[in-house]
């Protein structure tokens, strides 16, 4: 896989992460806005999940999306430094298939399967 292919993989992953982050941000803002404008009794709501739960769940998903974006940006830095595609533990090449599935992968499959 060429550096151009690797850069393309990372750009596509970054675009997806940014889209997800934007979608989740809009969802979170809508939840907060709706909870401010309504008189909700989450504790006694027979209709299912509470607004508080939805807000917490969306907040956790937002945190995960931010972490994913940071990992992709770190992978882009590794590509510029000539270190992308090398395992950070054993320095072995990370297979192209793994990078296609996990573009921000820092570890080869063997090291990823080992406990820290």
C-alpha positions as MATLAB code, in Angstrom:
seq = 'XXXXXXXXXXXXXXXXXXXXXXXXXXXXXXXXXXXXXXXXXXXXXXXXXXXXXXXXXXXXXXXXXXXXXXXXXXXXXXXXXXXXXXXXXXXXXXXXXXXXXXXXXXXXXXXXXXXX';
ca = [
       0.000    0.000    0.000;
       1.465    3.351   -1.036;
       1.646    6.445    1.151;
      -1.009    8.035   -1.075;
      -3.306    5.062   -0.420;
      -2.623    5.314    3.304;
      -3.277    9.056    3.295;
      -6.539    8.437    1.425;
      -7.582    5.833    3.987;
      -6.928    8.242    6.826;
      -8.703   11.137    5.107;
     -11.782    8.999    4.485;
     -11.764    7.837    8.112;
     -11.343   11.427    9.299;
     -14.247   12.594    7.127;
     -16.466    9.848    8.585;
     -15.397   10.754   12.126;
     -16.118   14.451   11.555;
     -19.540   13.639   10.115;
     -20.331   11.412   13.110;
     -19.117   14.089   15.515;
     -21.323   16.702   13.840;
     -24.357   14.412   13.865;
     -23.882   13.546   17.532;
     -23.332   17.194   18.464;
     -26.620   18.146   16.795;
     -28.400   15.268   18.540;
     -26.977   16.282   21.916;
     -27.955   19.919   21.377;
     -31.490   18.854   20.424;
     -31.813   16.720   23.564;
     -30.634   19.585   25.766;
     -32.915   22.062   24.012;
     -35.959   19.814   24.296;
     -35.301   19.145   27.977;
     -35.039   22.861   28.704;
     -38.324   23.692   26.993;
     -40.372   20.830   28.461;
     -41.512   20.015   31.956;
     -40.224   16.459   32.061;
     -40.589   14.081   34.940;
     -37.889   11.574   33.985;
     -38.193    9.619   37.195;
     -41.839    8.714   36.619;
     -41.940    8.538   32.819;
     -43.658    5.290   31.759;
     -42.593    5.802   28.121;
     -39.153    4.283   28.348;
     -35.729    5.863   28.490;
     -35.304    9.161   30.236;
     -33.998   12.369   28.768;
     -31.148   12.186   31.269;
     -30.222    8.722   30.019;
     -30.380    9.851   26.382;
     -28.213   12.861   27.183;
     -25.659   10.701   29.022;
     -25.610    8.113   26.251;
     -25.137   10.741   23.537;
     -22.454   12.439   25.624;
     -20.552    9.128   25.872;
     -20.853    8.627   22.111;
     -19.555   12.181   21.573;
     -16.538   11.428   23.775;
     -15.842    8.264   21.783;
     -16.116   10.164   18.481;
     -13.685   12.817   19.743;
     -11.258   10.092   20.816;
     -11.552    8.424   17.415;
     -10.837   11.721   15.652;
      -7.776   12.283   17.865;
      -6.535    8.760   17.046;
      -6.936    9.407   13.323;
      -5.082   12.715   13.623;
      -2.281   10.923   15.507;
      -2.141    8.357   12.689;
      -1.826   11.199   10.160;
       1.113   12.530   12.201;
       2.705    9.058   12.145;
       2.266    8.947    8.361;
       4.045   12.303    7.971;
       6.840   11.061   10.263;
       7.229    7.830    8.293;
       6.046    5.676   11.204;
       2.528    4.813   10.045;
       1.877    1.122    9.520;
       4.484   -0.007   12.056;
       3.530   -1.572   15.374;
       4.356    0.688   18.305;
       5.348   -2.318   20.466;
       7.313   -4.630   18.209;
       7.941   -2.448   15.119;
       6.531   -5.127   12.808;
       4.558   -4.009    9.787;
       0.828   -3.770   10.397;
      -0.933   -5.698    7.603;
      -2.749   -3.587    5.011;
      -5.979   -5.450    5.772;
      -5.815   -4.324    9.414;
      -5.135   -0.731    8.384;
      -8.080   -0.824    5.992;
     -10.354   -2.035    8.794;
      -8.743    0.133   11.506;
      -6.921    3.044    9.802;
      -5.660    4.456   13.110;
      -4.280    1.110   14.336;
      -1.125    1.496   16.419;
      -0.475   -2.204   17.010;
      -0.145   -5.307   14.879;
      -2.712   -8.038   15.443;
      -0.342  -10.090   17.622;
       0.477   -7.206   19.958;
      -3.129   -6.017   20.051;
      -4.185   -9.469   21.246;
      -1.646   -9.463   24.082;
      -2.511   -7.937   27.433;
      -0.571   -4.826   28.289;
];
